[in-house]
Amino acid sequence: IKQQRYVLIFNLFAKTQYRLINIMKIFSTLFILLAFCTLSIGQTTSTLIVFAQDGMPFDLILNGVRQSEKPATNIRVEGLTQPYYSAKVIFQDEGLQAIEKKNLITQDADGTHAEATYIIKKDRKGQLKLKLYSAIPIAQAPPVAENTTVIQYTPTPKPVISTTVTETTTTTTVGDNTPNDVSLDVNIGGVSIDMDVNVGDLEVEETTTSSTTITTTTTTTSDFEEEAPMPDYNGTVGCNGFPMSDGEFEGVRTSIVDKTFEDSKLTLAKQVASANCLKAEQVKQILHLFTHESTKLEFAKQAYGRTYDVGNYYKVNDAFTHKSTIDELNEFINR
């Protein structure tokens, strides 16, 4: 009987230990998954790399705003939050034609943030093109190359530094060039020769060149933007920046439509609104892409602070079904 009891106790202990091992394995797996999810969630921005295959210096323009302070051959832009950007490449060599690319992708096929690399190269016809080279997850991105110009994305234009050089030339004349008479009496072999020589003062010219350098810094809108974003609008401005162009917005709208779930659409729309200024009409079009009234209201509240022509925000009311939702939005705006 004692032996049977020992066997039962041993079996019970073995089963308990086995269960503890399985529980530890489950917790380990959950911990790994949690760490992976946390890492994925933390990656909220993308990176764009543009480099010239033939080493031609260029300036990079994103959404109409110059990102580079001076021309470079390899530019890396960090802190990109939206999936698409409108890009323009302006070469330092004025003989080369600028390159424009609409809907430049900064995310991978799954819609997650990535490091997108574009290369400037010639096609078969000898024309320069901006082509996608690779798009990989941020965690798998290689170290930054030494010859890379690293830039943090900015939606507002950078200051333009201009330098003026003034040269001054001064000429100094020494001597008044007044004639002087000199008499010479030369006696050679008993023959006397008298000579009168007219000698003037030696004239010397001294030239001095001085340079004055004046450096001025002026903040201006981008050379590639319009002076007035909305010429017909004179009301209150709610977003300090230029609103998305119709072409850029159409690319974003298409991306939102392609999302299957309402939550995915809302997440993408919020990302776009956080990184760009919108027009009231564009906000209304995005609201029409949602099904639920609560989702529309949530985005309308966030987009209000990112709308350029907030005086036209009444237009978004057309996207709502219930009057109570419009009232709640108005209360939010009044607060």
Coordinates of C-alpha atoms in Angstrom, one line a residue:
I1 CA 0.0 0.0 0.0
K2 CA 2.8 2.4 0.8
Q3 CA 4.5 1.6 -2.5
Q4 CA 1.2 2.4 -4.4
R5 CA 0.9 5.7 -2.5
Y6 CA 4.4 6.6 -3.5
V7 CA 3.6 5.8 -7.1
L8 CA 0.5 7.9 -7.0
I9 CA 2.3 10.8 -5.4
F10 CA 5.1 10.6 -8.0
N11 CA 2.6 10.5 -10.9
L12 CA 0.8 13.5 -9.5
F13 CA 4.0 15.4 -9.1
A14 CA 5.1 14.5 -12.7
K15 CA 1.7 15.6 -14.1
T16 CA 1.9 18.9 -12.2
Q17 CA 5.4 19.5 -13.4
Y18 CA 4.4 18.8 -17.0
R19 CA 1.5 21.3 -16.7
L20 CA 3.8 23.9 -15.3
I21 CA 6.2 23.5 -18.2
N22 CA 3.3 23.8 -20.7
I23 CA 2.1 27.0 -18.9
M24 CA 5.6 28.5 -19.0
K25 CA 5.8 27.7 -22.8
I26 CA 2.4 29.4 -23.3
F27 CA 3.5 32.5 -21.4
S28 CA 6.8 32.6 -23.3
T29 CA 5.0 32.5 -26.6
L30 CA 2.5 35.2 -25.5
F31 CA 5.4 37.4 -24.3
I32 CA 7.2 37.1 -27.7
L33 CA 4.0 37.9 -29.5
L34 CA 3.4 40.9 -27.3
A35 CA 6.9 42.2 -27.8
F36 CA 6.5 41.8 -31.6
C37 CA 3.1 43.7 -31.6
T38 CA 4.6 46.5 -29.4
L39 CA 7.5 46.8 -31.9
S40 CA 5.1 47.0 -34.8
I41 CA 2.9 49.5 -33.2
G42 CA 5.9 51.7 -32.3
Q43 CA 6.8 52.0 -36.0
T44 CA 4.5 54.9 -36.8
T45 CA 6.6 56.6 -39.5
S46 CA 8.2 55.6 -42.8
T47 CA 11.5 56.5 -44.4
L48 CA 12.2 57.6 -48.0
I49 CA 15.6 57.3 -49.7
V50 CA 16.2 58.9 -53.1
F51 CA 19.6 58.7 -54.8
A52 CA 21.0 59.5 -58.2
Q53 CA 22.6 56.6 -60.0
D54 CA 25.0 58.9 -62.0
G55 CA 25.8 61.1 -59.0
M56 CA 23.9 64.2 -60.1
P57 CA 23.1 66.6 -57.2
F58 CA 19.4 67.4 -56.8
D59 CA 16.8 69.0 -54.5
L60 CA 13.9 66.9 -53.2
I61 CA 10.4 68.3 -53.0
L62 CA 7.6 66.5 -51.2
N63 CA 4.0 67.7 -51.3
G64 CA 5.2 71.0 -52.7
V65 CA 7.7 71.7 -49.9
R66 CA 11.4 71.7 -50.4
Q67 CA 13.0 69.2 -48.0
S68 CA 16.7 69.6 -48.8
E69 CA 18.6 72.7 -47.8
K70 CA 21.2 72.2 -50.6
P71 CA 21.5 69.8 -53.5
A72 CA 22.8 66.3 -52.7
T73 CA 23.2 63.0 -54.5
N74 CA 21.7 60.7 -51.8
I75 CA 18.8 62.1 -49.6
R76 CA 17.1 60.2 -46.8
V77 CA 13.8 61.7 -45.4
E78 CA 12.6 60.4 -42.1
G79 CA 9.3 60.9 -40.2
L80 CA 6.8 60.2 -43.0
T81 CA 3.4 59.3 -41.7
Q82 CA 1.1 59.1 -44.8
P83 CA 1.3 56.3 -47.4
Y84 CA 1.6 58.5 -50.5
Y85 CA 3.5 61.7 -51.3
S86 CA 3.8 63.9 -54.4
A87 CA 7.5 64.1 -55.2
K88 CA 9.6 66.4 -57.5
V89 CA 13.3 66.2 -58.2
I90 CA 15.1 69.5 -59.2
F91 CA 18.6 69.0 -60.5
Q92 CA 21.4 71.4 -59.8
D93 CA 22.3 71.2 -63.5
E94 CA 19.7 73.4 -65.1
G95 CA 20.2 71.6 -68.3
L96 CA 18.5 68.5 -66.8
Q97 CA 14.7 68.4 -66.8
A98 CA 13.0 68.0 -63.4
I99 CA 11.3 64.8 -62.5
E100 CA 7.8 64.6 -61.0
K101 CA 6.1 61.5 -59.6
K102 CA 2.6 61.5 -58.1
N103 CA 1.6 59.0 -55.4
L104 CA 5.1 58.1 -54.4
I105 CA 4.6 55.1 -52.1
T106 CA 6.2 55.0 -48.6
Q107 CA 4.6 51.9 -47.2
D108 CA 4.8 48.2 -48.1
A109 CA 2.0 46.1 -49.7
D110 CA 0.5 45.4 -46.3
G111 CA 0.1 49.0 -45.5
T112 CA 2.7 49.1 -42.8
H113 CA 5.5 51.7 -42.5
A114 CA 8.6 50.8 -44.4
E115 CA 11.9 52.2 -45.8
A116 CA 11.2 52.9 -49.4
T117 CA 14.1 53.5 -51.7
Y118 CA 13.8 55.2 -55.1
I119 CA 16.6 55.5 -57.7
I120 CA 17.1 58.2 -60.3
K121 CA 18.2 56.5 -63.5
K122 CA 17.8 56.7 -67.3
D123 CA 15.3 54.6 -69.1
R124 CA 15.8 53.0 -72.6
K125 CA 15.1 56.4 -74.2
G126 CA 17.8 58.1 -72.2
Q127 CA 15.3 60.1 -70.1
L128 CA 15.7 60.4 -66.3
K129 CA 13.1 58.6 -64.3
L130 CA 12.3 58.1 -60.6
K131 CA 11.8 54.4 -60.0
L132 CA 11.0 52.3 -56.9
Y133 CA 14.1 50.2 -56.0
S134 CA 12.9 48.5 -52.8
A135 CA 10.5 48.7 -49.9
I136 CA 11.4 46.8 -46.7
P137 CA 10.2 46.9 -43.1
I138 CA 11.8 49.5 -40.9
A139 CA 13.2 46.8 -38.5
Q140 CA 15.0 45.1 -41.5
A141 CA 16.5 48.3 -42.9
P142 CA 20.3 48.4 -43.2
P143 CA 22.5 51.1 -41.5
V144 CA 22.5 54.6 -43.0
A145 CA 25.3 55.0 -45.6
E146 CA 28.0 57.5 -44.9
N147 CA 27.3 59.7 -47.9
T148 CA 23.6 60.1 -47.1
T149 CA 22.0 63.4 -46.3
V150 CA 19.5 62.7 -43.5
I151 CA 16.5 65.0 -43.3
Q152 CA 13.4 65.1 -41.0
Y153 CA 10.3 65.6 -43.0
T154 CA 8.7 69.0 -42.7
P155 CA 5.3 70.1 -44.2
T156 CA 6.4 73.8 -44.0
P157 CA 8.9 75.5 -46.3
K158 CA 12.5 75.9 -45.1
P159 CA 14.3 79.3 -45.1
V160 CA 16.2 80.2 -48.3
I161 CA 19.7 81.5 -47.6
S162 CA 21.0 84.0 -50.2
T163 CA 24.5 85.5 -50.3
T164 CA 25.4 88.8 -52.0
V165 CA 29.0 89.6 -52.8
T166 CA 30.0 93.2 -53.6
E167 CA 33.4 94.1 -55.1
T168 CA 35.0 97.6 -54.9
T169 CA 38.0 98.7 -57.0
T170 CA 40.1 101.6 -55.9
T171 CA 42.8 103.2 -58.1
T172 CA 45.5 105.5 -56.6
T173 CA 47.8 107.7 -58.7
V174 CA 51.2 108.8 -57.2
G175 CA 52.8 111.9 -58.8
D176 CA 51.3 115.0 -60.5
N177 CA 53.0 114.4 -63.9
T178 CA 54.3 118.1 -63.9
P179 CA 57.1 118.7 -66.5
N180 CA 60.6 119.6 -65.1
D181 CA 63.4 121.0 -67.3
V182 CA 66.8 119.5 -66.8
S183 CA 70.0 121.1 -68.5
L184 CA 73.0 118.9 -69.3
D185 CA 76.5 120.3 -70.3
V186 CA 78.6 117.5 -71.8
N187 CA 82.2 118.1 -72.9
I188 CA 83.6 115.3 -75.1
G189 CA 87.0 115.8 -76.8
G190 CA 86.9 119.5 -76.5
V191 CA 83.5 119.6 -78.0
S192 CA 80.8 121.1 -75.7
I193 CA 77.3 119.9 -76.0
D194 CA 74.4 121.5 -74.2
M195 CA 71.1 119.5 -73.9
D196 CA 67.8 120.5 -72.3
V197 CA 65.8 117.4 -71.2
N198 CA 62.2 117.7 -70.2
V199 CA 61.6 115.0 -67.5
G200 CA 58.2 114.5 -65.8
D201 CA 57.4 112.9 -62.5
L202 CA 56.9 109.2 -62.6
E203 CA 53.3 108.2 -62.5
V204 CA 52.4 105.1 -60.5
E205 CA 48.9 103.6 -60.4
E206 CA 47.9 101.3 -57.4
T207 CA 44.8 99.2 -57.7
T208 CA 43.1 97.8 -54.6
T209 CA 40.1 95.4 -54.8
S210 CA 38.0 94.8 -51.7
S211 CA 35.1 92.4 -51.4
T212 CA 32.1 92.7 -49.1
T213 CA 29.9 89.7 -48.4
I214 CA 26.4 90.1 -47.2
T215 CA 24.4 87.0 -46.1
T216 CA 20.7 87.3 -45.7
T217 CA 18.2 84.7 -44.7
T218 CA 14.6 85.0 -45.9
T219 CA 11.8 82.7 -45.2
T220 CA 9.6 82.1 -48.2
T221 CA 7.1 79.7 -49.5
S222 CA 8.3 76.9 -51.6
D223 CA 9.3 77.8 -55.2
F224 CA 6.9 75.1 -56.3
E225 CA 3.8 76.2 -54.4
E226 CA 1.2 78.7 -55.4
E227 CA 1.2 82.1 -53.6
A228 CA -2.4 81.6 -52.5
P229 CA -3.5 78.0 -51.7
M230 CA -7.2 78.9 -52.0
P231 CA -7.5 82.3 -53.8
D232 CA -11.3 82.5 -53.4
Y233 CA -11.2 81.9 -49.6
N234 CA -10.7 84.8 -47.3
G235 CA -11.9 83.3 -44.0
T236 CA -10.2 81.9 -40.9
V237 CA -7.3 79.6 -41.5
G238 CA -7.2 76.5 -39.2
C239 CA -4.1 74.8 -40.5
N240 CA -0.7 76.4 -40.9
G241 CA 0.3 75.0 -44.3
F242 CA -0.8 74.4 -47.8
P243 CA -3.8 72.0 -48.2
M244 CA -3.4 68.9 -50.3
S245 CA -3.8 69.3 -54.0
D246 CA -6.6 67.6 -55.8
G247 CA -4.2 65.1 -57.4
E248 CA -2.6 64.2 -54.1
F249 CA -6.0 63.8 -52.4
E250 CA -7.3 61.5 -55.1
G251 CA -4.5 59.1 -54.4
V252 CA -5.2 59.1 -50.7
R253 CA -8.9 58.7 -51.3
T254 CA -8.2 55.7 -53.4
S255 CA -6.1 54.1 -50.7
I256 CA -8.9 54.6 -48.1
V257 CA -11.4 53.0 -50.4
D258 CA -9.2 50.0 -50.9
K259 CA -9.3 49.2 -47.2
T260 CA -11.8 46.5 -46.3
F261 CA -12.7 47.3 -42.7
E262 CA -14.0 50.5 -41.2
D263 CA -11.3 50.7 -38.5
S264 CA -8.6 50.4 -41.2
K265 CA -10.1 53.2 -43.2
L266 CA -10.4 55.4 -40.1
T267 CA -6.7 54.7 -39.1
L268 CA -5.5 55.6 -42.6
A269 CA -7.6 58.8 -42.7
K270 CA -6.3 59.9 -39.4
Q271 CA -2.7 59.4 -40.5
V272 CA -3.4 61.5 -43.6
A273 CA -5.0 64.3 -41.6
S274 CA -2.2 64.3 -39.0
A275 CA 0.5 64.8 -41.7
N276 CA -1.4 67.2 -44.0
C277 CA -3.7 70.2 -44.2
L278 CA -7.0 69.4 -45.8
K279 CA -9.8 71.4 -47.4
A280 CA -13.3 71.2 -45.9
E281 CA -14.5 69.6 -49.2
Q282 CA -11.9 66.9 -48.9
V283 CA -12.9 66.1 -45.3
K284 CA -16.5 65.8 -46.5
Q285 CA -15.4 63.3 -49.2
I286 CA -13.6 61.2 -46.7
L287 CA -16.6 61.1 -44.4
H288 CA -18.7 59.7 -47.2
L289 CA -16.3 56.7 -47.3
F290 CA -17.4 55.6 -43.8
T291 CA -20.5 53.6 -43.0
H292 CA -21.1 54.3 -39.3
E293 CA -22.2 57.7 -38.0
S294 CA -19.9 57.3 -35.0
T295 CA -16.9 56.8 -37.2
K296 CA -17.7 59.9 -39.3
L297 CA -18.1 62.0 -36.1
E298 CA -14.7 60.8 -34.7
F299 CA -12.8 61.7 -37.9
A300 CA -14.7 65.0 -38.3
K301 CA -13.6 66.1 -34.8
Q302 CA -9.9 65.2 -35.5
A303 CA -9.9 66.7 -39.0
Y304 CA -11.3 70.1 -37.8
G305 CA -7.9 71.2 -36.5
R306 CA -6.2 70.0 -39.7
T307 CA -8.5 71.9 -42.1
Y308 CA -7.3 75.0 -43.9
D309 CA -10.6 76.7 -44.7
V310 CA -12.4 76.1 -41.3
G311 CA -14.9 78.8 -42.3
N312 CA -16.2 76.3 -44.8
Y313 CA -16.5 73.4 -42.3
Y314 CA -20.2 73.6 -42.4
K315 CA -20.0 71.6 -45.7
V316 CA -19.1 68.4 -43.8
N317 CA -22.7 68.4 -42.3
D318 CA -23.9 67.0 -45.6
A319 CA -22.1 63.7 -44.8
F320 CA -24.1 63.1 -41.6
T321 CA -27.5 61.3 -41.4
H322 CA -28.7 62.5 -38.0
K323 CA -29.1 66.0 -36.7
S324 CA -27.9 65.0 -33.3
T325 CA -24.5 64.1 -34.8
I326 CA -24.2 67.6 -36.3
D327 CA -25.1 69.2 -33.0
E328 CA -22.4 67.2 -31.2
L329 CA -19.9 68.2 -33.8
N330 CA -20.8 71.9 -33.4
E331 CA -20.5 71.7 -29.6
F332 CA -17.1 70.2 -30.1
I333 CA -16.0 73.0 -32.4
N334 CA -17.4 75.7 -30.0
R335 CA -15.4 74.2 -27.1

